[in-house]
Coordinates of C-alpha atoms and ligand atoms in Angstrom, one line a residue:
X15 CA 12.9 -72.0 -89.7
X16 CA 14.4 -71.1 -86.3
X17 CA 15.8 -67.6 -85.9
X18 CA 19.5 -67.3 -85.6
X19 CA 20.6 -64.8 -82.9
X20 CA 23.8 -62.9 -83.5
X21 CA 26.0 -61.5 -80.7
X22 CA 29.0 -59.7 -82.0
X23 CA 32.3 -59.5 -80.2
X24 CA 33.6 -56.3 -78.6
X25 CA 37.2 -57.4 -79.1
X26 CA 37.9 -58.4 -82.7
X27 CA 41.3 -60.1 -83.1
X28 CA 44.2 -58.9 -85.2
X29 CA 44.1 -61.0 -88.4
X30 CA 47.2 -63.1 -89.2
X31 CA 49.5 -62.5 -92.1
X32 CA 47.9 -64.3 -95.1
X33 CA 51.3 -65.7 -96.2
X34 CA 51.9 -67.4 -92.8
X35 CA 48.5 -69.1 -92.3
X36 CA 49.4 -72.8 -92.3
X37 CA 46.5 -75.1 -91.4
X38 CA 44.1 -74.9 -88.5
X39 CA 46.2 -72.5 -86.4
X40 CA 44.1 -69.4 -86.4
X41 CA 40.4 -69.0 -85.5
X42 CA 38.0 -66.2 -86.4
X43 CA 36.1 -63.9 -84.0
X44 CA 32.8 -65.8 -83.9
X45 CA 31.4 -69.3 -83.9
X46 CA 28.0 -70.9 -84.4
X47 CA 26.4 -72.8 -81.6
X48 CA 23.2 -74.8 -81.1
X49 CA 22.0 -77.1 -78.3
X50 CA 20.1 -80.3 -78.0
X51 CA 18.1 -81.7 -75.1
X52 CA 15.2 -84.1 -75.0
X53 CA 12.7 -81.5 -74.1
X54 CA 13.5 -78.9 -76.8
X55 CA 15.2 -80.9 -79.5
X56 CA 17.8 -78.9 -81.4
X57 CA 17.3 -75.3 -80.3
X58 CA 18.8 -71.9 -79.8
X59 CA 20.9 -71.6 -83.0
X60 CA 23.2 -68.6 -82.5
X61 CA 26.4 -66.8 -83.5
X62 CA 28.5 -65.8 -80.6
X63 CA 32.1 -64.6 -79.9
X64 CA 34.6 -67.4 -80.4
X65 CA 35.6 -68.9 -77.0
X66 CA 35.7 -71.9 -74.7
X67 CA 32.6 -74.1 -74.4
X68 CA 31.8 -74.8 -70.7
X69 CA 31.9 -78.5 -70.1
X70 CA 31.6 -80.7 -67.0
X71 CA 34.5 -83.1 -66.5
X72 CA 32.0 -86.0 -66.6
X73 CA 30.7 -85.1 -70.1
X74 CA 30.0 -88.2 -72.2
X75 CA 32.2 -87.1 -75.2
X76 CA 35.3 -86.8 -73.0
X77 CA 35.0 -90.4 -71.9
X78 CA 33.3 -92.4 -74.6
X79 CA 34.1 -90.3 -77.7
X80 CA 30.5 -89.6 -78.8
X81 CA 31.7 -87.0 -81.2
X82 CA 31.5 -86.3 -84.9
X83 CA 32.8 -83.6 -87.3
X84 CA 32.9 -82.3 -90.8
X85 CA 35.5 -80.4 -92.9
X86 CA 34.8 -78.0 -95.8
X87 CA 36.0 -74.7 -97.1
X88 CA 34.8 -71.2 -98.2
X89 CA 36.6 -69.8 -101.2
X90 CA 37.1 -66.2 -102.3
X91 CA 36.8 -65.5 -106.0
X92 CA 38.8 -63.0 -108.0
X93 CA 35.7 -60.7 -107.9
X94 CA 35.8 -60.9 -104.1
X95 CA 32.7 -63.0 -103.7
X96 CA 32.7 -65.9 -101.2
X97 CA 31.4 -69.4 -102.1
X98 CA 31.1 -73.0 -100.9
X99 CA 31.7 -76.3 -102.7
X100 CA 28.9 -78.8 -102.3
X101 CA 28.1 -77.9 -98.6
X102 CA 24.8 -79.8 -98.7
X103 CA 26.9 -83.0 -99.1
X104 CA 28.8 -82.2 -95.9
X105 CA 25.6 -81.7 -93.9
X106 CA 24.1 -84.9 -95.4
X107 CA 27.2 -86.8 -94.3
X108 CA 27.0 -85.1 -90.8
X109 CA 23.5 -86.6 -90.4
X110 CA 24.8 -90.0 -91.5
X111 CA 27.5 -89.8 -88.8
X112 CA 24.7 -88.8 -86.4
X113 CA 22.8 -92.0 -87.2
X114 CA 25.9 -94.2 -86.6
X115 CA 26.7 -92.5 -83.2
X116 CA 23.1 -92.3 -82.1
X117 CA 23.1 -88.5 -82.1
X118 CA 19.8 -86.8 -83.0
X119 CA 19.8 -85.6 -86.6
X120 CA 19.7 -81.9 -87.6
X121 CA 17.8 -79.8 -90.1
X122 CA 20.3 -79.6 -93.1
X123 CA 18.7 -76.4 -94.4
X124 CA 19.1 -74.7 -91.0
X125 CA 22.8 -75.8 -90.9
X126 CA 23.4 -74.3 -94.4
X127 CA 21.6 -71.1 -93.4
X128 CA 23.6 -70.9 -90.2
X129 CA 26.9 -71.5 -92.1
X130 CA 26.1 -68.7 -94.6
X131 CA 25.3 -66.3 -91.8
X132 CA 28.4 -67.2 -89.9
X133 CA 30.7 -66.8 -92.9
X134 CA 29.0 -63.6 -93.8
X135 CA 29.8 -62.2 -90.3
X136 CA 33.4 -63.3 -90.8
X137 CA 33.8 -62.5 -94.5
X138 CA 36.9 -60.3 -93.9
X139 CA 38.6 -63.5 -92.6
X140 CA 38.4 -65.3 -95.9
X141 CA 41.9 -65.1 -97.5
X142 CA 42.4 -63.6 -100.9
X143 CA 45.8 -64.9 -101.8
X144 CA 46.1 -67.9 -104.3
X145 CA 45.3 -71.3 -102.8
X146 CA 44.3 -70.0 -99.4
X147 CA 40.7 -70.5 -98.1
X148 CA 38.6 -70.4 -95.0
X149 CA 38.5 -73.9 -93.5
X150 CA 35.1 -74.7 -91.9
X151 CA 34.9 -77.2 -89.0
X152 CA 31.3 -78.2 -87.9
X153 CA 31.2 -80.7 -85.0
X154 CA 28.9 -82.2 -82.4
X155 CA 29.9 -83.3 -78.9
X156 CA 27.9 -85.2 -76.4
X157 CA 27.7 -83.1 -73.2
X158 CA 25.5 -84.9 -70.7
X159 CA 27.1 -85.2 -67.3
X160 CA 27.0 -88.9 -66.7
X161 CA 29.5 -91.8 -66.7
X162 CA 27.0 -94.5 -67.8
X163 CA 27.8 -95.9 -71.3
X164 CA 24.7 -94.9 -73.3
X165 CA 23.8 -92.2 -75.8
X166 CA 24.0 -88.7 -74.3
X167 CA 20.7 -86.8 -73.6
X168 CA 22.4 -83.5 -74.5
X169 CA 24.6 -82.3 -77.3
X170 CA 26.3 -79.2 -78.7
X171 CA 26.6 -78.4 -82.4
X172 CA 29.4 -75.9 -83.1
X173 CA 31.0 -74.5 -86.2
X174 CA 34.4 -72.8 -86.0
X175 CA 36.3 -71.2 -88.9
X176 CA 40.1 -71.2 -89.6
X177 CA 41.7 -69.2 -92.4
X178 CA 44.2 -71.6 -93.9
X179 CA 47.0 -71.4 -96.4
X180 CA 47.6 -73.2 -99.7
X181 CA 48.2 -76.9 -99.1
X182 CA 51.1 -76.9 -101.5
X183 CA 53.5 -74.0 -100.9
X184 CA 55.6 -75.0 -103.8
X185 CA 53.2 -76.6 -106.3
X186 CA 51.8 -80.1 -106.5
X187 CA 54.5 -82.4 -105.2
X188 CA 54.1 -86.2 -105.2
X189 CA 54.1 -87.7 -101.7
X190 CA 55.7 -90.8 -100.3
X191 CA 53.3 -93.3 -98.8
X192 CA 53.9 -96.0 -96.2
X193 CA 51.6 -99.0 -96.5
X194 CA 50.6 -100.0 -92.9
X195 CA 50.5 -103.8 -92.5
X196 CA 50.2 -104.0 -88.7
X197 CA 47.7 -101.4 -87.4
X198 CA 44.2 -101.0 -89.0
X199 CA 42.2 -97.8 -89.0
X200 CA 38.7 -99.4 -89.2
X201 CA 36.9 -102.5 -90.3
X202 CA 33.5 -103.2 -91.7
X203 CA 30.8 -102.7 -89.1
X204 CA 33.0 -100.3 -87.2
X205 CA 33.0 -96.5 -87.7
X206 CA 35.3 -96.1 -90.8
X207 CA 32.6 -94.7 -92.9
X208 CA 31.8 -91.8 -90.6
X209 CA 33.9 -88.8 -89.5
X210 CA 34.3 -89.4 -85.8
X211 CA 37.2 -88.6 -83.6
X212 CA 37.9 -92.2 -82.6
X213 CA 39.0 -93.2 -86.1
X214 CA 41.7 -90.5 -86.0
X215 CA 42.9 -91.4 -82.5
X216 CA 43.4 -95.0 -83.9
X217 CA 45.4 -93.7 -86.8
X218 CA 48.0 -91.6 -84.9
X219 CA 50.5 -94.3 -84.0
X220 CA 50.8 -95.5 -87.6
X221 CA 51.2 -91.9 -88.9
X222 CA 54.0 -91.4 -86.4
X223 CA 55.8 -94.5 -87.4
X224 CA 55.5 -93.6 -91.1
X225 CA 57.0 -90.2 -90.5
X226 CA 59.9 -91.7 -88.5
X227 CA 60.7 -93.7 -91.6
X228 CA 60.5 -90.6 -93.9
X229 CA 57.0 -91.2 -95.3
X230 CA 54.4 -88.5 -95.1
X231 CA 51.1 -90.5 -95.1
X232 CA 49.8 -94.0 -94.2
X233 CA 48.0 -96.1 -96.7
X234 CA 45.5 -98.3 -94.8
X235 CA 44.6 -101.8 -95.7
X236 CA 41.4 -103.6 -94.9
X237 CA 40.9 -104.6 -91.3
X238 CA 40.2 -108.3 -92.0
X239 CA 42.7 -109.6 -94.5
X240 CA 45.1 -106.6 -94.5
X241 CA 45.3 -107.0 -98.2
X242 CA 42.9 -104.6 -99.9
X243 CA 43.7 -100.9 -100.2
X244 CA 41.3 -98.6 -98.3
X245 CA 42.4 -95.0 -97.8
X246 CA 45.5 -92.8 -97.5
X247 CA 45.6 -90.8 -94.2
X248 CA 42.4 -88.7 -94.3
X249 CA 42.1 -89.0 -98.1
X250 CA 40.5 -91.4 -100.5
X251 CA 42.8 -93.0 -103.0
X252 CA 42.8 -93.5 -106.8
X253 CA 45.0 -95.4 -109.2
X254 CA 45.3 -95.3 -113.0
X255 CA 46.1 -98.9 -114.2
X256 CA 46.2 -99.6 -117.9
X257 CA 44.2 -96.5 -118.7
X258 CA 41.4 -97.4 -116.3
X259 CA 40.8 -95.5 -113.1
X260 CA 40.4 -97.7 -110.0
X261 CA 39.3 -96.6 -106.5
X262 CA 38.3 -98.8 -103.6
X263 CA 34.6 -99.4 -103.4
X264 CA 32.7 -97.9 -100.4
X265 CA 32.3 -101.1 -98.4
X266 CA 31.5 -99.6 -95.0
X267 CA 35.0 -99.0 -93.6
X268 CA 35.9 -96.2 -96.1
X269 CA 34.9 -92.6 -95.6
X270 CA 32.8 -91.5 -98.6
X271 CA 34.7 -88.3 -99.5
X272 CA 33.0 -85.5 -101.3
X273 CA 36.2 -84.9 -103.3
X274 CA 36.1 -88.6 -104.2
X275 CA 32.6 -88.3 -105.5
X276 CA 33.4 -85.2 -107.5
X277 CA 36.5 -86.8 -109.0
X278 CA 34.5 -89.8 -110.1
X279 CA 31.8 -87.5 -111.7
X280 CA 34.5 -85.4 -113.4
X281 CA 36.4 -88.5 -114.8
X282 CA 33.1 -90.0 -116.1
X283 CA 32.2 -86.6 -117.7
X284 CA 35.6 -86.8 -119.6
X285 CA 34.6 -90.2 -120.9
X286 CA 37.1 -92.1 -118.7
X287 CA 36.4 -95.6 -117.3
X288 CA 36.2 -95.6 -113.5
X289 CA 35.9 -98.8 -111.5
X290 CA 34.9 -98.8 -107.8
X291 CA 36.1 -102.2 -106.7
X292 CA 38.4 -104.2 -104.4
X293 CA 42.1 -103.6 -105.2
X294 CA 44.7 -105.6 -103.4
X295 CA 48.2 -104.3 -102.6
X296 CA 49.6 -107.4 -104.5
X297 CA 47.6 -106.4 -107.7
X298 CA 49.0 -102.9 -107.3
X299 CA 52.6 -104.0 -107.0
X300 CA 52.2 -106.4 -109.9
X301 CA 50.7 -103.7 -112.1
X302 CA 53.7 -101.4 -111.2
X303 CA 56.2 -104.2 -112.1
X304 CA 54.5 -104.7 -115.4
X305 CA 54.6 -101.0 -116.1
X306 CA 50.8 -100.7 -116.0
X307 CA 50.5 -98.5 -112.9
X308 CA 50.4 -95.1 -114.5
X309 CA 49.3 -92.7 -111.8
X310 CA 48.2 -92.6 -108.1
X311 CA 46.7 -89.8 -106.1
X312 CA 44.7 -89.1 -102.9
X313 CA 41.6 -86.9 -102.7
X314 CA 40.3 -84.8 -99.9
X315 CA 39.0 -81.3 -99.1
X316 CA 42.4 -80.1 -97.6
X317 CA 44.7 -81.0 -100.5
X318 CA 42.1 -81.5 -103.2
X319 CA 44.4 -83.8 -105.2
X320 CA 47.6 -85.2 -103.7
X321 CA 49.8 -87.1 -106.2
X322 CA 51.5 -90.2 -104.9
X323 CA 55.1 -90.7 -106.0
X324 CA 56.1 -93.7 -104.0
X325 CA 54.5 -96.6 -102.0
X326 CA 56.4 -98.7 -99.5
X327 CA 54.9 -102.0 -98.4
X328 CA 57.1 -104.2 -96.2
X329 CA 60.3 -104.4 -98.2
X330 CA 58.9 -103.4 -101.5
X331 CA 59.2 -99.9 -102.8
X332 CA 57.0 -99.0 -105.7
X333 CA 57.7 -95.8 -107.6
X334 CA 54.8 -94.3 -109.5
X335 CA 55.2 -92.3 -112.7
X336 CA 58.9 -91.6 -111.9
X337 CA 57.8 -89.6 -108.9
X338 CA 56.2 -87.1 -111.2
X339 CA 52.6 -85.8 -111.1
X340 CA 50.6 -87.4 -113.9
X341 CA 48.4 -85.7 -116.5
X342 CA 45.1 -87.0 -115.0
X343 CA 46.0 -85.9 -111.5
X344 CA 47.0 -82.5 -112.8
X345 CA 43.9 -82.1 -114.8
X346 CA 41.7 -83.1 -111.9
X347 CA 43.5 -80.6 -109.6
X348 CA 43.2 -77.8 -112.1
X349 CA 39.5 -78.4 -112.9
X350 CA 38.4 -78.8 -109.3
X351 CA 40.3 -75.8 -108.0
X352 CA 39.1 -73.6 -111.0
X353 CA 35.5 -74.5 -110.1
X354 CA 36.1 -73.9 -106.3
X355 CA 37.7 -70.5 -106.8
X356 CA 35.2 -69.5 -109.6
X357 CA 37.8 -69.3 -112.4
X358 CA 35.7 -71.6 -114.6
X359 CA 32.0 -72.1 -115.1
X360 CA 30.5 -74.7 -112.7
X361 CA 28.4 -76.9 -115.1
X362 CA 27.8 -79.4 -112.3
X363 CA 25.8 -77.2 -109.9
X364 CA 28.4 -77.7 -107.2
X365 CA 29.0 -74.1 -106.1
X366 CA 26.7 -72.5 -103.5
X367 CA 27.2 -68.7 -103.2
X368 CA 27.6 -67.2 -99.8
X369 CA 28.0 -63.5 -100.0
Ligands
PLP812 C1 37.4 -86.3 -94.6 C2 38.0 -87.6 -95.0 C3 38.2 -87.9 -96.4 C4 37.9 -87.0 -97.5 O1 36.6 -86.5 -97.6 P1 36.3 -85.1 -98.4 O2 34.9 -85.0 -98.2 O3 36.7 -85.3 -99.8 O4 37.1 -84.0 -97.7 C5 38.7 -89.2 -96.7 N1 39.0 -90.1 -95.7 C6 38.9 -89.8 -94.4 C7 39.2 -90.8 -93.4 C8 38.4 -88.5 -94.0 O5 38.3 -88.2 -92.7

C-alpha cells in the first residue's frame, strides 16, 4: 500500500455553530488528493490543507464533463466514536463510474485507508448534535490540458469534507413531488446509473420549474416512453401498494443507491415482500384511486428516508397516506439512523469504525 503523506495547516479555521450548519456550506481544514498520469498510474496520495486546485483553463473536465463523484457520511456516536456506513459500497460505485467515463480505476482499500486518515485528522469537525454529520464528497476530475474529445491522460482524485446539519429540522415531513413529463434525466445507455456531474446539470431546469409551482422535488420518468417511474431528485423511490413494497428495477438509467440497497435488505429481513420491477405512473395513480397506495418515500444518503405526501402529474394530484408519514417509512428511518449513529447493534455488518 502507498504511503499517505500528511501536511497540516498552519491556519485552522474557526468552526461554524453546529446549529447553523445547513448542507455543504462549510469545509474542513484539510482535503485528500491523489494524481493520475500514464507514467505513474494513481500516485502521491496525500492529505494537505484545504484550498483551490490549480487547473488550466483547457482542462478536459471543464469542457467535456469527464467528472464523477460520491456522497457519504461520517457519524459521531453517543460515546464520541466516529464511524462510516458501508463506505466500501461507495468506493465500489466510484470504480463503476470510472469504467463508464473511461477513468482509470482506483485501489478501493487505499481509498478507504485515505478516508479514515483524513477523517481522523478532521475528527473535531464531526458534529455531535442529533442528526448532524460530516458529509464526505470524493470526486475525480480530468485535468489534461487539451481540447480534443478523448479520455484525459491525467486526473485528480480529491476528497473534501463538510459538516452538515440534520436534513429535517422539524422532524420527518412528507414532501410534495412534481412528476416531470417533458424533460428526462437519463435514458438507458446514457449515464443515469453513474454519479457524474452531467446528469445533475440536465436535471436543474426541471427542479427549478417544480419549485416555481410549489413542489420540492422532481419525479423522473423513463427517457423512452415517459411512463415508468425512475427516481425522485437524487433519491431512489419506493411505494407500498397493497402491502407489497415496489421500487423501480435497476435498468441502467437509475442510480443504484446504497440507501436503496440497505432498505431492500432491511425490508426483506422483516419478512416483507419487495418487488424490483417496472412501475408506470398510470398504475400508481390507479392504485391511489383504488385506495391501494399506502406509502411512498425516497431514499438517499442525505435524507435517509424522505416520505412523499403528494404527487402531481399533469393535472392529476395524488395524495399519499393523507400527507402523513407511514409506519414503514418511519420504521426504516428509525432503524437506519439508529444503526448509523450507533444507537442500535449493527447485525448486518454495515458499520466501519473510523476513530
Ligand atoms: C446519490 C444518488 C442516489 C442515492 O444514492 P445513495 O447511495 O443512497 O446516497 C439516488 N439517485 C441519484 C440520482 C443519486 O445521485
